[in-house]
JSON list of C-alpha atoms (C1' of nucleotides) in Angstrom, two decimals:
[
{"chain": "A", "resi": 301, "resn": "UNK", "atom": "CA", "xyz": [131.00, 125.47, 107.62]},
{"chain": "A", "resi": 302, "resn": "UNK", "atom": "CA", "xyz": [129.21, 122.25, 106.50]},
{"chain": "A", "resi": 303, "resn": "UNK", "atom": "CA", "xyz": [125.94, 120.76, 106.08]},
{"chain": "A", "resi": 304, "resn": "UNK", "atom": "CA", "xyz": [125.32, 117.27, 106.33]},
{"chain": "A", "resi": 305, "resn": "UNK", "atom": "CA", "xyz": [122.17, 115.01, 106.85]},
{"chain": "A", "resi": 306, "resn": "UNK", "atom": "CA", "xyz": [122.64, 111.48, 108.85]},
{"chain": "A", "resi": 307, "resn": "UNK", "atom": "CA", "xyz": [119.93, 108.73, 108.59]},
{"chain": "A", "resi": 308, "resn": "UNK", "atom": "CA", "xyz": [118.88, 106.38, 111.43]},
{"chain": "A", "resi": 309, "resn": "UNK", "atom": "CA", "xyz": [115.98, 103.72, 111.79]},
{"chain": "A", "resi": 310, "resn": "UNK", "atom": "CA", "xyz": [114.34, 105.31, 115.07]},
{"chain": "A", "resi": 311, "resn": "UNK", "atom": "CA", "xyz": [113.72, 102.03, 115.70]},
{"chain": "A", "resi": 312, "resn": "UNK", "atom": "CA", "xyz": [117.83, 101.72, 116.28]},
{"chain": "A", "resi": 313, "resn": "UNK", "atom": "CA", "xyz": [118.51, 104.96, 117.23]},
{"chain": "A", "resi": 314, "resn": "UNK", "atom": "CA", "xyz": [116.11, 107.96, 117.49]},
{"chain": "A", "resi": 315, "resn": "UNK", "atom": "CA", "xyz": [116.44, 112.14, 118.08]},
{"chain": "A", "resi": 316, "resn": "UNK", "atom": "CA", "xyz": [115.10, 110.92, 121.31]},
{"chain": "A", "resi": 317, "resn": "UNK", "atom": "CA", "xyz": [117.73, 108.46, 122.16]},
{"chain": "A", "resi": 318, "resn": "UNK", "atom": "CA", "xyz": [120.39, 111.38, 120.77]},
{"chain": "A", "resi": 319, "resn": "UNK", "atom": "CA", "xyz": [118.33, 113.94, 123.17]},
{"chain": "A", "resi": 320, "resn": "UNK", "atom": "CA", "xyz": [118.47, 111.67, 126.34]},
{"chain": "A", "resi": 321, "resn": "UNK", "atom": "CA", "xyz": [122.49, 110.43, 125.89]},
{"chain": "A", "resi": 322, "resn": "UNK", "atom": "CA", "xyz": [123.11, 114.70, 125.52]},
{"chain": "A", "resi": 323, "resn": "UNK", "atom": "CA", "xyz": [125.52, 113.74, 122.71]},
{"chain": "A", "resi": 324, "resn": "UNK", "atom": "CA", "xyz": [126.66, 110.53, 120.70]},
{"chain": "A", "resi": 325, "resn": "UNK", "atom": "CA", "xyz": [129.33, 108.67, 118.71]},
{"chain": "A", "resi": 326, "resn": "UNK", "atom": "CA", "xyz": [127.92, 108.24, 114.97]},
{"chain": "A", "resi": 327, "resn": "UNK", "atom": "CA", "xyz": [129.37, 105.08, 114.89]},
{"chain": "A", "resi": 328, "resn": "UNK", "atom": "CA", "xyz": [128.62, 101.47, 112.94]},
{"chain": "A", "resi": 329, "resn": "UNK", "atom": "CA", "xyz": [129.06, 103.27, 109.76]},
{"chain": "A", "resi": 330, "resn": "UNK", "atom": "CA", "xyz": [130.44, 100.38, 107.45]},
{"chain": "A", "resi": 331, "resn": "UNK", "atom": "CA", "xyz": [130.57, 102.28, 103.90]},
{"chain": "A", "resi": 332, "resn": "UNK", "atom": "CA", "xyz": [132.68, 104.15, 102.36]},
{"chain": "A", "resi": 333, "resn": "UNK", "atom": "CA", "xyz": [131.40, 106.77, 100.83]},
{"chain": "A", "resi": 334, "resn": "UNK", "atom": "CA", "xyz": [129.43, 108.10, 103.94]},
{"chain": "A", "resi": 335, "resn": "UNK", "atom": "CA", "xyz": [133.23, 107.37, 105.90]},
{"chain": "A", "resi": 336, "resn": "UNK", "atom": "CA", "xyz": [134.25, 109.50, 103.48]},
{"chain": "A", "resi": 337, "resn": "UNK", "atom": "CA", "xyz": [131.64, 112.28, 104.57]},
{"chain": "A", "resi": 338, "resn": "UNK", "atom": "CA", "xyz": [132.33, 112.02, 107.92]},
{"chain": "A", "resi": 339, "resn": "UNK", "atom": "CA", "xyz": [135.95, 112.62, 107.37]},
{"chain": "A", "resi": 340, "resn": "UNK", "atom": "CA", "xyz": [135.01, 115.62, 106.14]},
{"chain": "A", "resi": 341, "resn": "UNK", "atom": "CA", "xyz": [133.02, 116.87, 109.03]},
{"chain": "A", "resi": 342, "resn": "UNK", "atom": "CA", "xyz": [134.33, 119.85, 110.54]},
{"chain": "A", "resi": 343, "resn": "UNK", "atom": "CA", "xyz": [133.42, 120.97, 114.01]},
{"chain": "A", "resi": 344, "resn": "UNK", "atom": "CA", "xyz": [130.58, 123.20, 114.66]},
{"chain": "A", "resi": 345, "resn": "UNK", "atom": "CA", "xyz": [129.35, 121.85, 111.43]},
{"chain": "A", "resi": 346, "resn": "UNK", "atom": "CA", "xyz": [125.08, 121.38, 111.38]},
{"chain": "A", "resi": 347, "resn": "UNK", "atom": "CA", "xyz": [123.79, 117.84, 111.19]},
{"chain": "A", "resi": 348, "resn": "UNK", "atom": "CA", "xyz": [119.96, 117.18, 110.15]},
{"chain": "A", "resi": 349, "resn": "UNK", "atom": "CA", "xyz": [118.85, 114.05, 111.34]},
{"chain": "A", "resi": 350, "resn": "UNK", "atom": "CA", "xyz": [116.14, 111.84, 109.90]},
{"chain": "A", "resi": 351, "resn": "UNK", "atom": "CA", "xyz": [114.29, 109.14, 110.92]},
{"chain": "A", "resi": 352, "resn": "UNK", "atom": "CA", "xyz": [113.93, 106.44, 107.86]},
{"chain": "A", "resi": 353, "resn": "UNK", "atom": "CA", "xyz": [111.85, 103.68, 107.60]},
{"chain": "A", "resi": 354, "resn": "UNK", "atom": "CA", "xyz": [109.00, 103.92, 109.45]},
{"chain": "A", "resi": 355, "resn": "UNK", "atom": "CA", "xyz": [108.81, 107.77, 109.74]},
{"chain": "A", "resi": 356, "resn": "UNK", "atom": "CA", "xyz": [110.79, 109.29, 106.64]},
{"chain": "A", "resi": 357, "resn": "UNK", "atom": "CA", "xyz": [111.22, 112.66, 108.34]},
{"chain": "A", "resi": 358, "resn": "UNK", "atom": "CA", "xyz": [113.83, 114.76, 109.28]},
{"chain": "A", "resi": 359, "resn": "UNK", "atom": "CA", "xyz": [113.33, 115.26, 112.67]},
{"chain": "A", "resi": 360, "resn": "UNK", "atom": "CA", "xyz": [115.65, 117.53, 114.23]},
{"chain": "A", "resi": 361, "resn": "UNK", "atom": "CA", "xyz": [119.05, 119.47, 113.97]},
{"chain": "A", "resi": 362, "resn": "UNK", "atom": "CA", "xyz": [122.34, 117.91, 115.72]},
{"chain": "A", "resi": 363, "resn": "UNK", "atom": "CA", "xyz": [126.20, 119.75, 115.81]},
{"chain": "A", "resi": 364, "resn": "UNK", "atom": "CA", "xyz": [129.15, 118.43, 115.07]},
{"chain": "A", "resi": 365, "resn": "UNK", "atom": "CA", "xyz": [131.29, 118.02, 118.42]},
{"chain": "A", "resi": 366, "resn": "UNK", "atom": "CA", "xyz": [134.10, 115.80, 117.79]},
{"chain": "A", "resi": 367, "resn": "UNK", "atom": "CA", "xyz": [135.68, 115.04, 114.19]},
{"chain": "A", "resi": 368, "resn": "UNK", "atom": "CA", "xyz": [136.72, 111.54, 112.54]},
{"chain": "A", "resi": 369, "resn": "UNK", "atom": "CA", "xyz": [138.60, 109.08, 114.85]},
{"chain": "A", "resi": 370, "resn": "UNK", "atom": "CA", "xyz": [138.65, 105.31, 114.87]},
{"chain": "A", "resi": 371, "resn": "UNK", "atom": "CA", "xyz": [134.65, 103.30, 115.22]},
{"chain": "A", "resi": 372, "resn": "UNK", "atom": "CA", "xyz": [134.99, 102.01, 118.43]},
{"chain": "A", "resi": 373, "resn": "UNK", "atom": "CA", "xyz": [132.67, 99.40, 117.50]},
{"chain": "A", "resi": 374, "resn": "UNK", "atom": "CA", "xyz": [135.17, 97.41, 115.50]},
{"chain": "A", "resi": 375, "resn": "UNK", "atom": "CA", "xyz": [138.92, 96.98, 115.44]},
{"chain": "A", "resi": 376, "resn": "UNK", "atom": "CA", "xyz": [138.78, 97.44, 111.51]},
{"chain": "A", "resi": 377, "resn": "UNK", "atom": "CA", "xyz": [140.48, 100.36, 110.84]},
{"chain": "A", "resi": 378, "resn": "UNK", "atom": "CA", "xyz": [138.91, 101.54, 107.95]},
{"chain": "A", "resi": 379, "resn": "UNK", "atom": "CA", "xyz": [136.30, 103.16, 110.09]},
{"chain": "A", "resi": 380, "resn": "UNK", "atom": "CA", "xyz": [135.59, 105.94, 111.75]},
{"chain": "A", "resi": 381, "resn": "UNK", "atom": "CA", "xyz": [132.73, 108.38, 114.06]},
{"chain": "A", "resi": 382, "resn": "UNK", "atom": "CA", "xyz": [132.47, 111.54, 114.61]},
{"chain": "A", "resi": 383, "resn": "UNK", "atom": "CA", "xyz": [130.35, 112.71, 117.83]},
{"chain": "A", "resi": 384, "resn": "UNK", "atom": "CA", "xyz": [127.36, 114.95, 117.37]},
{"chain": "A", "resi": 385, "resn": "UNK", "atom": "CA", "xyz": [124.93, 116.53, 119.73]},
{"chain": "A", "resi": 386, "resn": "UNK", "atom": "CA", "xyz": [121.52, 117.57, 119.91]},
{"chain": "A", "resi": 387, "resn": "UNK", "atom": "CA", "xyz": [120.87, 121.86, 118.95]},
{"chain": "A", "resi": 388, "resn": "UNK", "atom": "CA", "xyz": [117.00, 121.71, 118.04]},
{"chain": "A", "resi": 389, "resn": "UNK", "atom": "CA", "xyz": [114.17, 119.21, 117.59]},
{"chain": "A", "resi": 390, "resn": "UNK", "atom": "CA", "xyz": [111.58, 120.55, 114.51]},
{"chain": "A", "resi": 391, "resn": "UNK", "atom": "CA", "xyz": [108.73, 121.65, 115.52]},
{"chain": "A", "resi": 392, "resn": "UNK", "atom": "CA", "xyz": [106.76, 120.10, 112.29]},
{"chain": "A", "resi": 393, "resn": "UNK", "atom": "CA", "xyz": [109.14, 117.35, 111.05]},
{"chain": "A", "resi": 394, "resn": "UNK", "atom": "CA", "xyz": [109.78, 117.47, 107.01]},
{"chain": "A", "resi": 395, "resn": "UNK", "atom": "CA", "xyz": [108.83, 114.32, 105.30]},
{"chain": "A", "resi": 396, "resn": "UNK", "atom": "CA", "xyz": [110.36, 112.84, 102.83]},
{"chain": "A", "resi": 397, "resn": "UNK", "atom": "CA", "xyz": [107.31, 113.51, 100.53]},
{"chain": "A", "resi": 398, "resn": "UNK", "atom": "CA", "xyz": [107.71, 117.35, 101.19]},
{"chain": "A", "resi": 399, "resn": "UNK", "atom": "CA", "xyz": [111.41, 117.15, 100.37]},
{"chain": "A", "resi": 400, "resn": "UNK", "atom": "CA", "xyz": [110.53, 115.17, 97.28]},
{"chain": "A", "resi": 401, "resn": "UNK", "atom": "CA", "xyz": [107.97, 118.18, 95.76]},
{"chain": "A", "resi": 402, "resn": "UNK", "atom": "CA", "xyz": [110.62, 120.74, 96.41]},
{"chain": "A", "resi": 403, "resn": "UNK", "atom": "CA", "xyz": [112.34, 121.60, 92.63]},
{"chain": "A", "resi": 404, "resn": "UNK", "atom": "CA", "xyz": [115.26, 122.54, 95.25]},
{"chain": "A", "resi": 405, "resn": "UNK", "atom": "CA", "xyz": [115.26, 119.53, 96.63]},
{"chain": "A", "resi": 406, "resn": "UNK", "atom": "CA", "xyz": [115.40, 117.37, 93.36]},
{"chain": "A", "resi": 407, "resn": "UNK", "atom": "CA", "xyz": [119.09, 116.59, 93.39]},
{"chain": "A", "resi": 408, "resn": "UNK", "atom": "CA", "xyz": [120.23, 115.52, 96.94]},
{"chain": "A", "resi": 409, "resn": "UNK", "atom": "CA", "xyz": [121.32, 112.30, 97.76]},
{"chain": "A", "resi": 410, "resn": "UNK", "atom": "CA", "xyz": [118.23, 111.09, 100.47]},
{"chain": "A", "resi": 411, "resn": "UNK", "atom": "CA", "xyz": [116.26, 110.90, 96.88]},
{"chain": "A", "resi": 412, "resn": "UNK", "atom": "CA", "xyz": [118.81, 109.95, 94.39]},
{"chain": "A", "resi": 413, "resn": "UNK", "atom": "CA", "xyz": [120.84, 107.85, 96.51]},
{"chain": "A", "resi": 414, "resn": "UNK", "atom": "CA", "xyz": [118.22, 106.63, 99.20]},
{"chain": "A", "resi": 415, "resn": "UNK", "atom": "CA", "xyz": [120.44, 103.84, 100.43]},
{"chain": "A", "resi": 416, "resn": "UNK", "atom": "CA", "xyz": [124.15, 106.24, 101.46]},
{"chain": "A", "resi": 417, "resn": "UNK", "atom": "CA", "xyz": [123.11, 107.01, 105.51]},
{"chain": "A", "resi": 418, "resn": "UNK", "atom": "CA", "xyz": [125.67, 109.91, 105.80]},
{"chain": "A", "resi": 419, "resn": "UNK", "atom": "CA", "xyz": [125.21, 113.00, 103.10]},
{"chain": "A", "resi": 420, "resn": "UNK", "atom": "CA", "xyz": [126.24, 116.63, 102.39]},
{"chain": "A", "resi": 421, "resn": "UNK", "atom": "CA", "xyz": [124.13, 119.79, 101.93]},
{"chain": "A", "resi": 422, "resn": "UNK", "atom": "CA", "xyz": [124.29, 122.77, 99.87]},
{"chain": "A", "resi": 423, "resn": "UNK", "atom": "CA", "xyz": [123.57, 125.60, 102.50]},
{"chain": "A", "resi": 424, "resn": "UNK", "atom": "CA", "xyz": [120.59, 126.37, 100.51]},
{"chain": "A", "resi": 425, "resn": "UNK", "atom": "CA", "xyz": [119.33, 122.92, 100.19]},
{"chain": "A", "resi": 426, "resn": "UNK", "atom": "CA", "xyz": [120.02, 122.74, 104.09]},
{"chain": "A", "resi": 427, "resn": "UNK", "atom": "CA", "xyz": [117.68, 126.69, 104.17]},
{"chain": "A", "resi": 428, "resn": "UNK", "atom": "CA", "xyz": [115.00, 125.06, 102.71]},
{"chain": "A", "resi": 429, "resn": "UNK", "atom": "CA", "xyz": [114.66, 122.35, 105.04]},
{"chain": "A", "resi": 430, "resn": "UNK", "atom": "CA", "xyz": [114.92, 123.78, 108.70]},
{"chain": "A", "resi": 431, "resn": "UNK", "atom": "CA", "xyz": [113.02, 127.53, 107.37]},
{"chain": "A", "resi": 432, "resn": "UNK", "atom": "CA", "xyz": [109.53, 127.71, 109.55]},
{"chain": "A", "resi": 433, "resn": "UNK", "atom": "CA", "xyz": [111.57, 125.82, 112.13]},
{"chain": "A", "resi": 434, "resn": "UNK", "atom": "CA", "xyz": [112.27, 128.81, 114.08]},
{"chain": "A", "resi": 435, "resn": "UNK", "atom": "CA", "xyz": [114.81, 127.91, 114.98]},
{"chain": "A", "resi": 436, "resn": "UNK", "atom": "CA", "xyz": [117.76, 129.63, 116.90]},
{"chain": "A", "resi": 437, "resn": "UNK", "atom": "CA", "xyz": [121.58, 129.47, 116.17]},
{"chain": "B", "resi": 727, "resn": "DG", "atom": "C1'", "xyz": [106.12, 92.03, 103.84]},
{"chain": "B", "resi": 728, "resn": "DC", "atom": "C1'", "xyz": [107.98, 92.74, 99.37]},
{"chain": "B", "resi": 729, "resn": "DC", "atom": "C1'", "xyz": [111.35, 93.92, 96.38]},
{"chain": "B", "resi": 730, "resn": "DA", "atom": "C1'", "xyz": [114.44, 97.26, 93.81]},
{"chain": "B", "resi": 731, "resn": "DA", "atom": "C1'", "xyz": [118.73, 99.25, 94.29]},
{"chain": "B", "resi": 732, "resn": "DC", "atom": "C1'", "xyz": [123.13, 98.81, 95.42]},
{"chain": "B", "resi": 733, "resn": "DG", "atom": "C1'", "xyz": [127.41, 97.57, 97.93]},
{"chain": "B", "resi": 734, "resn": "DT", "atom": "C1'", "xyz": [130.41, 93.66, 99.06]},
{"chain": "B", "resi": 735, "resn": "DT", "atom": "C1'", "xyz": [132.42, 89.16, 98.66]},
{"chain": "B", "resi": 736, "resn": "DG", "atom": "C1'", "xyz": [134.64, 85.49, 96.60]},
{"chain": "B", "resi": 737, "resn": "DG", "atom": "C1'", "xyz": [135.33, 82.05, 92.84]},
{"chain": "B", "resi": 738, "resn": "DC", "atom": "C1'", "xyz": [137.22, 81.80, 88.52]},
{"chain": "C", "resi": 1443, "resn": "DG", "atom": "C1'", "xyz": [139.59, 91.90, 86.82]},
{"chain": "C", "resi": 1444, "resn": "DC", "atom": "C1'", "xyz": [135.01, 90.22, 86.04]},
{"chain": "C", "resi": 1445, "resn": "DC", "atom": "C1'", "xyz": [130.75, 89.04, 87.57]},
{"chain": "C", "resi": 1446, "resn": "DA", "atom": "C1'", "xyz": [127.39, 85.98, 90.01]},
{"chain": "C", "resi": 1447, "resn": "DA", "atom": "C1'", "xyz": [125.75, 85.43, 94.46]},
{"chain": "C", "resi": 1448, "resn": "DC", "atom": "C1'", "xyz": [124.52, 87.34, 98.45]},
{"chain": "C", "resi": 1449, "resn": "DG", "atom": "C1'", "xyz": [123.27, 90.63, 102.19]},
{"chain": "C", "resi": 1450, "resn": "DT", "atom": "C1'", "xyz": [121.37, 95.03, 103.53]},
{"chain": "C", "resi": 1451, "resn": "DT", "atom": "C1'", "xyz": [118.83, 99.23, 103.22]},
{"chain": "C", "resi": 1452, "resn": "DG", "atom": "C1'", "xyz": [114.82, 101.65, 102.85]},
{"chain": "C", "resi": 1453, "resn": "DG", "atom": "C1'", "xyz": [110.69, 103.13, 100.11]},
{"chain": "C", "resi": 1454, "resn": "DC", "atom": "C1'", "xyz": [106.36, 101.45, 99.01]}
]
DNA sequence: GCCAACGTTGGC
DNA sequence: GCCAACGTTGGC
């Protein structure tokens, strides 16, 4: 079991686009290192999902459904989705400016590395963030 | 809206 | 293989 955090512009595509399709292809992912991540993804594997830009929250939790296979949205082959579905929206997002006063918090990639859209979690990085979410497994 | 950070492209 | 130019992302 894995942890990962995807970013999206809600603008482009929100938790309430992902909630309203049921599930989606995590596709248009044109970098490697966050390819590389979702590679990696596993199944059953939690998701946070965070709205940049304009909100800078994460917003909700999302499941891994489907693992790695070819981006339909281009014939490059260098490219891949995974599918992921919708498990819990958060009751209070977390901003960005919470996760940046947590001394837990200090090292993942959303701060260090605010530009890579596809990230893993610690399990207790990914605790801190959905705890007073109540939310159910 | 600006711009820093950073990844990619292409000329040499 | 280097690096300048360029495009994109995302915080502010």
């Amino acid at each position: 079991m894995q942890y990962w955090l995807v970013k999206s512009e809600p603008e482009a595509f929100s938790w309430e686009d992902l909630e309203k399709s049921g599930k989606t292809a995590w596709d248009g992912v044109r970098n490697y290192q966050a390819r590389n991540h979702l590679k990696n993804m596993q199944i059953g594997d939690f998701v946070l999902f965070y709205h940049s830009v304009s909100e800078k929250a994460v917003v909700g939790l999302a499941k891994v459904i489907g693992t790695a296979y070819q981006d339909p949205t281009t014939d490059d082959t260098r490219w891949v989705c995974v599918d992921i579905e919708p498990v819990q929206k958060f009751a209070k997002p977390i901003s960005l400016e919470w996760i940046k006063n947590q001394p837990l918090l200090q090292n993942i990639p959303l701060i260090k590395q605010s530009r890579l859209s596809v990230m893993p979690l610690s399990k207790e990085e990914f605790e801190i963030i959905i705890k007073n979410q109540n939310i159910s497994f």
